[in-house]
mmCIF file of C-alpha atoms in Angstrom:
data_model
loop_
_atom_site.group_PDB
_atom_site.id
_atom_site.type_symbol
_atom_site.label_atom_id
_atom_site.label_comp_id
_atom_site.label_asym_id
_atom_site.label_seq_id
_atom_site.Cartn_x
_atom_site.Cartn_y
_atom_site.Cartn_z
ATOM 1 C CA MET J 1392 56.125 140.876 60.174
ATOM 2 C CA ASP J 1393 55.654 143.669 62.647
ATOM 3 C CA SER J 1394 59.116 144.812 63.243
ATOM 4 C CA GLY J 1395 59.620 146.813 60.034
ATOM 5 C CA LEU J 1396 63.131 145.663 60.070
ATOM 6 C CA ALA J 1397 65.256 144.366 57.085
ATOM 7 C CA ILE J 1398 65.398 140.623 57.646
ATOM 8 C CA ASP J 1399 68.635 138.791 57.118
ATOM 9 C CA PRO J 1400 67.841 136.193 54.442
ATOM 10 C CA ALA J 1401 70.140 133.775 56.265
ATOM 11 C CA LEU J 1402 67.545 133.675 59.034
ATOM 12 C CA SER J 1403 64.626 132.719 56.717
ATOM 13 C CA LEU J 1404 62.175 130.256 58.273
ATOM 14 C CA GLU J 1405 61.742 128.704 54.940
ATOM 15 C CA ALA J 1406 65.404 127.672 54.978
ATOM 16 C CA LEU J 1407 65.255 125.887 58.343
ATOM 17 C CA PRO J 1408 65.663 122.109 58.392
ATOM 18 C CA ARG J 1409 62.422 120.153 58.593
ATOM 19 C CA VAL J 1410 61.369 118.162 61.514
ATOM 20 C CA ALA J 1411 61.576 114.451 60.713
ATOM 21 C CA ALA J 1412 58.290 112.863 59.537
ATOM 22 C CA VAL J 1413 56.919 109.367 60.084
ATOM 23 C CA ALA J 1414 53.693 107.469 59.307
ATOM 24 C CA ALA J 1415 51.212 106.875 62.012
ATOM 25 C CA PRO J 1416 52.977 104.656 64.592
ATOM 26 C CA SER J 1417 51.674 101.906 66.884
ATOM 27 C CA PRO J 1418 51.376 102.827 70.560
ATOM 28 C CA GLU J 1419 54.633 100.857 71.197
ATOM 29 C CA ALA J 1420 56.478 102.700 68.440
ATOM 30 C CA PHE J 1421 55.104 106.037 69.725
ATOM 31 C CA GLU J 1422 56.677 105.241 73.130
ATOM 32 C CA ARG J 1423 60.056 104.873 71.400
ATOM 33 C CA LEU J 1424 59.524 108.258 69.804
ATOM 34 C CA ILE J 1425 58.847 109.776 73.178
ATOM 35 C CA ALA J 1426 61.970 108.164 74.619
ATOM 36 C CA ALA J 1427 64.113 109.650 71.784
ATOM 37 C CA GLU J 1428 63.149 113.176 73.090
ATOM 38 C CA ALA J 1429 63.099 114.758 69.744
ATOM 39 C CA PRO J 1430 60.094 116.349 67.828
ATOM 40 C CA VAL J 1431 58.525 114.438 65.040
ATOM 41 C CA VAL J 1432 55.734 115.067 62.536
ATOM 42 C CA ILE J 1433 53.267 112.168 62.275
ATOM 43 C CA LYS J 1434 51.701 112.302 58.800
ATOM 44 C CA GLY J 1435 47.946 111.638 58.524
ATOM 45 C CA LEU J 1436 47.516 110.655 62.211
ATOM 46 C CA VAL J 1437 43.916 111.816 62.408
ATOM 47 C CA ASP J 1438 42.887 111.212 58.819
ATOM 48 C CA ALA J 1439 40.091 108.915 60.030
ATOM 49 C CA TRP J 1440 38.573 111.401 62.448
ATOM 50 C CA PRO J 1441 35.058 112.638 61.662
ATOM 51 C CA ALA J 1442 36.348 116.028 62.865
ATOM 52 C CA LEU J 1443 38.866 116.154 59.994
ATOM 53 C CA ALA J 1444 36.092 115.633 57.428
ATOM 54 C CA ALA J 1445 34.059 118.398 59.177
ATOM 55 C CA GLY J 1446 37.094 120.652 58.938
ATOM 56 C CA ARG J 1447 36.983 121.144 55.244
ATOM 57 C CA SER J 1448 35.268 124.588 55.664
ATOM 58 C CA PRO J 1449 34.736 126.982 58.532
ATOM 59 C CA GLY J 1450 30.965 126.492 58.291
ATOM 60 C CA THR J 1451 31.011 122.765 58.455
ATOM 61 C CA MET J 1452 33.516 122.687 61.279
ATOM 62 C CA ASN J 1453 31.656 125.204 63.345
ATOM 63 C CA ALA J 1454 28.400 123.250 62.790
ATOM 64 C CA TYR J 1455 30.106 120.065 63.817
ATOM 65 C CA LEU J 1456 31.497 121.627 66.992
ATOM 66 C CA LYS J 1457 28.290 123.486 67.974
ATOM 67 C CA ALA J 1458 26.246 120.353 67.692
ATOM 68 C CA MET J 1459 28.313 118.908 70.563
ATOM 69 C CA ASP J 1460 28.642 122.087 72.665
ATOM 70 C CA SER J 1461 27.555 121.399 76.302
ATOM 71 C CA GLY J 1462 26.869 125.057 76.989
ATOM 72 C CA LEU J 1463 29.640 125.430 79.478
ATOM 73 C CA PRO J 1464 31.657 128.673 78.970
ATOM 74 C CA GLY J 1465 35.313 128.362 77.978
ATOM 75 C CA PRO J 1466 38.489 130.361 77.405
ATOM 76 C CA VAL J 1467 38.283 132.864 74.520
ATOM 77 C CA MET J 1468 41.249 135.107 73.566
ATOM 78 C CA GLU J 1469 41.117 138.331 71.687
ATOM 79 C CA ALA J 1470 43.761 140.660 70.234
ATOM 80 C CA PRO J 1471 43.086 143.920 68.410
ATOM 81 C CA ALA J 1472 43.689 144.285 64.674
ATOM 82 C CA SER J 1473 46.834 146.274 65.478
ATOM 83 C CA SER J 1474 48.466 143.115 66.857
ATOM 84 C CA ARG J 1475 48.408 141.523 63.456
ATOM 85 C CA GLY J 1476 47.378 138.365 65.253
ATOM 86 C CA ARG J 1477 50.616 138.227 67.375
ATOM 87 C CA TYR J 1478 49.817 136.806 70.764
ATOM 88 C CA ALA J 1479 52.787 138.152 72.750
ATOM 89 C CA TYR J 1480 53.678 140.543 75.521
ATOM 90 C CA GLY J 1481 52.383 144.116 75.760
ATOM 91 C CA PRO J 1482 54.969 146.966 75.661
ATOM 92 C CA ASP J 1483 55.977 146.703 79.346
ATOM 93 C CA LEU J 1484 56.101 142.873 79.711
ATOM 94 C CA ARG J 1485 53.606 143.080 82.575
ATOM 95 C CA GLU J 1486 50.596 142.279 80.382
ATOM 96 C CA PHE J 1487 49.996 140.520 77.089
ATOM 97 C CA SER J 1488 48.815 141.863 73.731
ATOM 98 C CA PHE J 1489 45.591 139.856 74.015
ATOM 99 C CA SER J 1490 42.769 139.659 76.584
ATOM 100 C CA LYS J 1491 41.243 136.444 77.932
ATOM 101 C CA ARG J 1492 37.675 135.805 79.132
ATOM 102 C CA ASN J 1493 35.207 132.872 79.607
ATOM 103 C CA ALA J 1494 32.463 133.046 77.073
ATOM 104 C CA GLY J 1495 29.922 130.771 75.331
ATOM 105 C CA ILE J 1496 31.693 128.453 72.894
ATOM 106 C CA SER J 1497 29.012 128.400 70.207
ATOM 107 C CA GLN J 1498 28.827 132.173 70.384
ATOM 108 C CA ALA J 1499 32.594 132.476 70.026
ATOM 109 C CA LEU J 1500 32.621 130.026 67.061
ATOM 110 C CA ASP J 1501 29.898 132.255 65.388
ATOM 111 C CA ARG J 1502 32.007 135.385 65.979
ATOM 112 C CA ILE J 1503 35.202 133.765 64.651
ATOM 113 C CA GLU J 1504 33.234 132.750 61.414
ATOM 114 C CA ALA J 1505 31.630 136.256 61.092
ATOM 115 C CA LEU J 1506 35.028 138.025 61.275
ATOM 116 C CA LEU J 1507 36.434 135.976 58.286
ATOM 117 C CA GLY J 1508 37.496 138.401 55.568
ATOM 118 C CA GLN J 1509 36.516 141.572 57.464
ATOM 119 C CA PRO J 1510 39.153 144.348 57.202
ATOM 120 C CA ASP J 1511 40.680 145.491 60.462
ATOM 121 C CA ALA J 1512 38.941 142.655 62.396
ATOM 122 C CA PRO J 1513 40.161 141.669 65.836
ATOM 123 C CA PHE J 1514 41.798 138.270 66.276
ATOM 124 C CA VAL J 1515 39.561 135.938 68.230
ATOM 125 C CA ALA J 1516 40.427 132.424 69.260
ATOM 126 C CA ILE J 1517 39.119 129.624 71.496
ATOM 127 C CA GLN J 1518 42.190 128.161 73.100
ATOM 128 C CA MET J 1519 42.819 125.228 75.506
ATOM 129 C CA LEU J 1520 39.176 124.202 75.569
ATOM 130 C CA PRO J 1521 38.895 121.021 77.667
ATOM 131 C CA LEU J 1522 36.891 118.769 75.367
ATOM 132 C CA ALA J 1523 36.067 116.087 77.979
ATOM 133 C CA THR J 1524 33.884 118.479 79.824
ATOM 134 C CA HIS J 1525 32.739 120.903 77.079
ATOM 135 C CA MET J 1526 32.268 118.446 74.146
ATOM 136 C CA PRO J 1527 32.395 114.907 75.428
ATOM 137 C CA GLU J 1528 30.856 113.585 72.259
ATOM 138 C CA PHE J 1529 33.900 114.918 70.343
ATOM 139 C CA VAL J 1530 36.215 112.761 72.529
ATOM 140 C CA ARG J 1531 34.041 109.737 71.794
ATOM 141 C CA GLN J 1532 34.002 110.248 68.049
ATOM 142 C CA ASN J 1533 37.604 111.167 67.672
ATOM 143 C CA PRO J 1534 39.709 108.790 69.801
ATOM 144 C CA MET J 1535 43.500 109.016 70.259
ATOM 145 C CA PRO J 1536 44.977 105.598 70.836
ATOM 146 C CA LEU J 1537 48.599 107.005 71.270
ATOM 147 C CA VAL J 1538 48.043 108.556 74.654
ATOM 148 C CA SER J 1539 46.248 107.415 77.825
ATOM 149 C CA ALA J 1540 42.556 107.821 77.874
ATOM 150 C CA LYS J 1541 43.093 109.893 81.059
ATOM 151 C CA VAL J 1542 44.804 112.611 79.026
ATOM 152 C CA MET J 1543 42.325 115.411 78.235
ATOM 153 C CA PRO J 1544 42.248 116.702 74.664
ATOM 154 C CA ARG J 1545 41.967 120.374 74.173
ATOM 155 C CA LEU J 1546 40.595 122.408 71.263
ATOM 156 C CA TRP J 1547 42.048 125.529 69.607
ATOM 157 C CA VAL J 1548 40.031 127.380 66.939
ATOM 158 C CA GLY J 1549 40.822 130.850 65.524
ATOM 159 C CA GLY J 1550 42.108 132.969 62.656
ATOM 160 C CA PRO J 1551 45.590 133.666 61.414
ATOM 161 C CA LEU J 1552 47.302 133.896 64.817
ATOM 162 C CA ARG J 1553 50.984 133.801 65.773
ATOM 163 C CA THR J 1554 51.691 132.601 69.234
ATOM 164 C CA GLN J 1555 55.040 133.838 70.495
ATOM 165 C CA THR J 1556 57.796 131.429 71.364
ATOM 166 C CA HIS J 1557 57.176 129.476 74.612
ATOM 167 C CA ASN J 1558 57.510 125.957 75.966
ATOM 168 C CA ASP J 1559 55.394 123.424 77.933
ATOM 169 C CA ARG J 1560 56.209 121.300 81.005
ATOM 170 C CA ASP J 1561 54.400 118.380 79.350
ATOM 171 C CA HIS J 1562 54.832 116.453 76.232
ATOM 172 C CA ASN J 1563 52.571 117.865 73.534
ATOM 173 C CA LEU J 1564 50.770 116.088 70.581
ATOM 174 C CA ALA J 1565 49.214 118.705 68.407
ATOM 175 C CA CYS J 1566 46.716 117.413 65.666
ATOM 176 C CA VAL J 1567 45.642 119.846 62.863
ATOM 177 C CA LEU J 1568 41.986 119.684 61.721
ATOM 178 C CA SER J 1569 41.534 122.809 59.660
ATOM 179 C CA GLY J 1570 44.012 125.083 57.990
ATOM 180 C CA ARG J 1571 47.763 124.725 58.021
ATOM 181 C CA ARG J 1572 50.249 125.458 60.905
ATOM 182 C CA ARG J 1573 53.909 126.169 61.124
ATOM 183 C CA PHE J 1574 55.874 125.313 64.268
ATOM 184 C CA VAL J 1575 59.371 126.706 64.640
ATOM 185 C CA LEU J 1576 61.063 124.672 67.315
ATOM 186 C CA PHE J 1577 64.133 125.358 69.435
ATOM 187 C CA PRO J 1578 65.801 122.783 71.735
ATOM 188 C CA PRO J 1579 65.491 123.394 75.498
ATOM 189 C CA GLU J 1580 69.217 124.312 75.808
ATOM 190 C CA GLN J 1581 68.623 127.476 73.616
ATOM 191 C CA VAL J 1582 66.817 129.289 76.471
ATOM 192 C CA SER J 1583 69.559 131.878 76.986
ATOM 193 C CA ASN J 1584 69.532 132.697 73.240
ATOM 194 C CA LEU J 1585 65.714 133.334 73.071
ATOM 195 C CA TYR J 1586 65.511 136.269 75.516
ATOM 196 C CA VAL J 1587 62.669 134.902 77.514
ATOM 197 C CA GLY J 1588 60.483 137.269 79.522
ATOM 198 C CA PRO J 1589 59.597 137.255 83.215
ATOM 199 C CA LEU J 1590 58.929 133.877 84.798
ATOM 200 C CA GLU J 1591 56.373 135.473 87.132
ATOM 201 C CA ASN J 1592 54.063 136.232 84.335
ATOM 202 C CA PRO J 1593 53.274 132.774 82.834
ATOM 203 C CA PRO J 1594 53.630 131.553 80.253
ATOM 204 C CA PRO J 1595 57.126 133.199 79.908
ATOM 205 C CA LEU J 1596 57.474 134.145 76.230
ATOM 206 C CA SER J 1597 60.524 134.923 74.108
ATOM 207 C CA LEU J 1598 60.873 138.582 73.199
ATOM 208 C CA VAL J 1599 62.240 137.656 69.666
ATOM 209 C CA ASP J 1600 59.866 137.564 66.745
ATOM 210 C CA PRO J 1601 61.301 134.754 64.544
ATOM 211 C CA GLU J 1602 59.531 136.282 61.453
ATOM 212 C CA GLY J 1603 61.403 139.610 62.068
ATOM 213 C CA PRO J 1604 64.164 139.192 64.610
ATOM 214 C CA ASP J 1605 65.769 142.426 65.799
ATOM 215 C CA LEU J 1606 69.387 141.232 65.780
ATOM 216 C CA ALA J 1607 70.726 144.524 67.079
ATOM 217 C CA ARG J 1608 68.623 144.012 70.242
ATOM 218 C CA PHE J 1609 68.832 140.163 70.358
ATOM 219 C CA PRO J 1610 72.161 139.218 68.841
ATOM 220 C CA ARG J 1611 72.300 135.694 70.467
ATOM 221 C CA TYR J 1612 69.191 134.791 68.517
ATOM 222 C CA ARG J 1613 71.473 133.791 65.634
ATOM 223 C CA ASP J 1614 72.610 130.828 67.738
ATOM 224 C CA ALA J 1615 69.076 129.781 68.543
ATOM 225 C CA TYR J 1616 68.202 129.977 64.876
ATOM 226 C CA ALA J 1617 71.172 127.802 64.039
ATOM 227 C CA ALA J 1618 69.730 125.074 66.284
ATOM 228 C CA ALA J 1619 66.091 125.522 65.159
ATOM 229 C CA ARG J 1620 64.009 123.339 62.922
ATOM 230 C CA VAL J 1621 60.503 123.773 61.424
ATOM 231 C CA ALA J 1622 57.423 121.700 60.995
ATOM 232 C CA TRP J 1623 54.798 122.449 58.372
ATOM 233 C CA LEU J 1624 51.456 120.669 59.190
ATOM 234 C CA GLU J 1625 48.569 120.011 56.931
ATOM 235 C CA PRO J 1626 45.100 118.945 58.094
ATOM 236 C CA GLY J 1627 45.332 115.297 59.470
ATOM 237 C CA ASP J 1628 49.043 115.750 60.386
ATOM 238 C CA ALA J 1629 50.218 115.855 64.045
ATOM 239 C CA LEU J 1630 53.369 117.093 65.742
ATOM 240 C CA PHE J 1631 54.890 115.463 68.793
ATOM 241 C CA MET J 1632 56.957 117.882 70.929
ATOM 242 C CA PRO J 1633 58.852 116.600 73.911
ATOM 243 C CA LYS J 1634 58.641 118.528 77.190
ATOM 244 C CA HIS J 1635 60.447 121.852 77.328
ATOM 245 C CA TRP J 1636 61.053 122.329 73.592
ATOM 246 C CA TRP J 1637 60.428 126.063 72.749
ATOM 247 C CA HIS J 1638 57.957 126.560 69.837
ATOM 248 C CA HIS J 1639 56.628 129.506 67.922
ATOM 249 C CA VAL J 1640 53.272 128.640 66.331
ATOM 250 C CA THR J 1641 51.726 130.261 63.310
ATOM 251 C CA SER J 1642 48.160 129.569 62.017
ATOM 252 C CA LEU J 1643 48.536 130.048 58.242
ATOM 253 C CA GLU J 1644 44.889 130.166 57.082
ATOM 254 C CA PRO J 1645 41.983 132.612 57.807
ATOM 255 C CA TYR J 1646 40.374 129.750 59.809
ATOM 256 C CA ASN J 1647 42.259 127.094 61.766
ATOM 257 C CA ALA J 1648 41.399 124.313 64.115
ATOM 258 C CA MET J 1649 43.595 121.981 66.165
ATOM 259 C CA VAL J 1650 43.322 119.438 69.029
ATOM 260 C CA ASN J 1651 46.214 118.850 71.280
ATOM 261 C CA TYR J 1652 47.186 116.512 74.209
ATOM 262 C CA TRP J 1653 49.485 117.445 77.126
ATOM 263 C CA TRP J 1654 50.816 114.785 79.414
ATOM 264 C CA GLY J 1655 53.976 113.807 81.440
ATOM 265 C CA ASP J 1656 54.236 116.508 84.073
ATOM 266 C CA THR J 1657 53.099 114.295 86.922
ATOM 267 C CA ALA J 1658 55.652 115.101 89.643
ATOM 268 C CA VAL J 1659 54.201 116.632 92.748
ATOM 269 C CA GLY J 1660 55.470 118.229 95.955
ATOM 270 C CA LEU J 1661 59.218 118.083 96.603
ATOM 271 C CA GLU J 1662 59.751 116.180 93.354
ATOM 272 C CA ARG J 1663 58.245 118.826 91.085
ATOM 273 C CA ALA J 1664 61.151 120.207 89.134
ATOM 274 C CA VAL J 1665 59.780 123.602 88.573
ATOM 275 C CA ASP J 1666 59.502 124.218 92.264
ATOM 276 C CA VAL J 1667 63.018 122.779 92.824
ATOM 277 C CA PHE J 1668 64.216 125.351 90.273
ATOM 278 C CA GLN J 1669 62.490 128.140 92.113
ATOM 279 C CA ILE J 1670 64.202 126.980 95.340
ATOM 280 C CA ALA J 1671 67.516 126.992 93.573
ATOM 281 C CA LEU J 1672 66.937 130.544 92.457
ATOM 282 C CA LEU J 1673 66.245 131.505 96.098
ATOM 283 C CA ALA J 1674 69.181 129.587 97.539
ATOM 284 C CA LEU J 1675 71.957 129.759 94.878
ATOM 285 C CA LYS J 1676 71.537 132.596 92.421
ATOM 286 C CA ASP J 1677 72.907 135.376 94.604
ATOM 287 C CA LEU J 1678 75.782 133.426 96.282
ATOM 288 C CA PRO J 1679 79.303 134.718 95.960
ATOM 289 C CA PRO J 1680 81.171 133.524 92.749
ATOM 290 C CA GLY J 1681 83.173 130.903 94.605
ATOM 291 C CA GLU J 1682 80.128 129.346 96.290
ATOM 292 C CA LYS J 1683 78.181 129.309 92.991
ATOM 293 C CA ALA J 1684 81.145 127.575 91.291
ATOM 294 C CA TYR J 1685 81.071 124.880 94.007
ATOM 295 C CA TRP J 1686 77.394 124.255 93.573
ATOM 296 C CA ARG J 1687 77.683 124.279 89.751
ATOM 297 C CA GLU J 1688 80.271 121.494 90.074
ATOM 298 C CA MET J 1689 78.151 119.589 92.644
ATOM 299 C CA PHE J 1690 75.137 119.596 90.320
ATOM 300 C CA ALA J 1691 77.258 118.697 87.320
ATOM 301 C CA ALA J 1692 78.813 115.768 89.116
ATOM 302 C CA TYR J 1693 75.945 114.319 91.119
ATOM 303 C CA VAL J 1694 72.621 115.524 89.492
ATOM 304 C CA PHE J 1695 73.436 115.837 85.747
ATOM 305 C CA GLY J 1696 76.421 113.490 85.504
ATOM 306 C CA GLU J 1697 78.407 115.972 83.322
ATOM 307 C CA ARG J 1698 81.620 115.058 84.887
ATOM 308 C CA GLY J 1699 81.482 111.229 84.477
ATOM 309 C CA GLU J 1700 80.489 108.679 87.051
ATOM 310 C CA ALA J 1701 81.235 110.456 90.373
ATOM 311 C CA THR J 1702 80.081 107.620 92.554
ATOM 312 C CA ALA J 1703 81.599 104.552 91.014
ATOM 313 C CA HIS J 1704 84.198 104.311 93.820
ATOM 314 C CA ILE J 1705 81.507 104.162 96.533
ATOM 315 C CA PRO J 1706 79.913 100.748 97.257
ATOM 316 C CA GLU J 1707 76.364 100.795 95.848
ATOM 317 C CA GLY J 1708 74.829 100.166 99.209
ATOM 318 C CA LEU J 1709 76.558 103.238 100.725
ATOM 319 C CA ARG J 1710 75.670 105.762 97.949
ATOM 320 C CA GLY J 1711 72.564 107.001 99.777
ATOM 321 C CA ALA J 1712 70.991 110.005 98.070
ATOM 322 C CA LEU J 1713 73.703 109.807 95.413
ATOM 323 C CA GLY J 1714 72.607 106.376 94.250
ATOM 324 C CA THR J 1715 69.287 104.940 93.075
ATOM 325 C CA LEU J 1716 66.837 105.683 95.811
ATOM 326 C CA SER J 1717 64.439 103.031 97.107
ATOM 327 C CA SER J 1718 60.939 104.036 98.046
ATOM 328 C CA VAL J 1719 61.995 104.003 101.701
ATOM 329 C CA GLN J 1720 64.984 106.260 101.083
ATOM 330 C CA ARG J 1721 62.855 108.717 98.905
ATOM 331 C CA THR J 1722 60.286 108.912 101.718
ATOM 332 C CA ALA J 1723 63.063 109.564 104.289
ATOM 333 C CA LEU J 1724 64.694 112.205 102.146
ATOM 334 C CA LYS J 1725 61.397 113.981 101.505
ATOM 335 C CA GLN J 1726 60.670 113.978 105.230
ATOM 336 C CA GLN J 1727 64.072 115.529 105.955
ATOM 337 C CA LEU J 1728 63.448 118.202 103.397
ATOM 338 C CA ARG J 1729 59.930 118.950 104.758
ATOM 339 C CA MET J 1730 61.482 119.480 108.184
ATOM 340 C CA ALA J 1731 64.000 121.858 106.727
ATOM 341 C CA VAL J 1732 61.266 123.894 105.024
ATOM 342 C CA LEU J 1733 59.279 124.055 108.282
ATOM 343 C CA ARG J 1734 62.373 125.430 110.078
ATOM 344 C CA SER J 1735 62.882 128.080 107.357
ATOM 345 C CA PRO J 1736 61.972 131.652 108.478
ATOM 346 C CA THR J 1737 59.372 133.367 106.320
#
């Protein structure tokens, strides 16, 4: 903990309800888990991977990885010892507590191993390394039948790090190879209780440290905690997180390795939800209260369906954009919107 605050025992992470756990599912059963839109721990999902056997010690895992290193530089993060391994914002929210650079992967693995047990050592990690390009043999040896072969696995290796609460636009399947990990998860609707930082500095992070929450500064965090759950992962276990679930990740051992898969954020152009959200900020956020109330009800009725079936009285063939759009109608609507964007002044 880095806040130095007295922690309310009622907010203990140990006391949180556990994420449900299942045995390794078939691809068809996994599709049903995805459709349920809830996180789930998959016990022993990668027990048969050669990488898991190699992960029994830092030396054997590093040797296994270095033997497959293609030599391409990759993303390496580093935070000073004073950070206590917390990858978060810097003091002014404009920068982060860690630096990022491209570096040789074998050299970074050697440095991570050399820092083990050293007092006041910096926290070094390889993160989001695309294995298909940097270690293609790893992908061949350690297949993942639950996701499409087109989904690129990514490697994470480092020390006892704490990655501040954030979320992903994709589904996430995180598979632990070395060490143990703890994921504290918050449902998407808790965003206003997590005190998230600037959207313009991605990834936006929560300002609240779940291990030492400052409740005087962040009182609504109590509500986020009440909705939270926790996953404790051993080597071989995996965690499926649906899109947009907020998660705080702690690597619990001196040396940790994980592979994850992101997929599902496939929309482009005018159908990309994050861009539509930005347009909504531009068009709606600063309207007078009455106009905002009107658009809130329009979205509730016609986009999110929160007010019941608002179009049941309209014949199906006359619902237009309010109904199920055909490919022809989608194309026509997108063309209409493109023309509106072109007419917009800069």
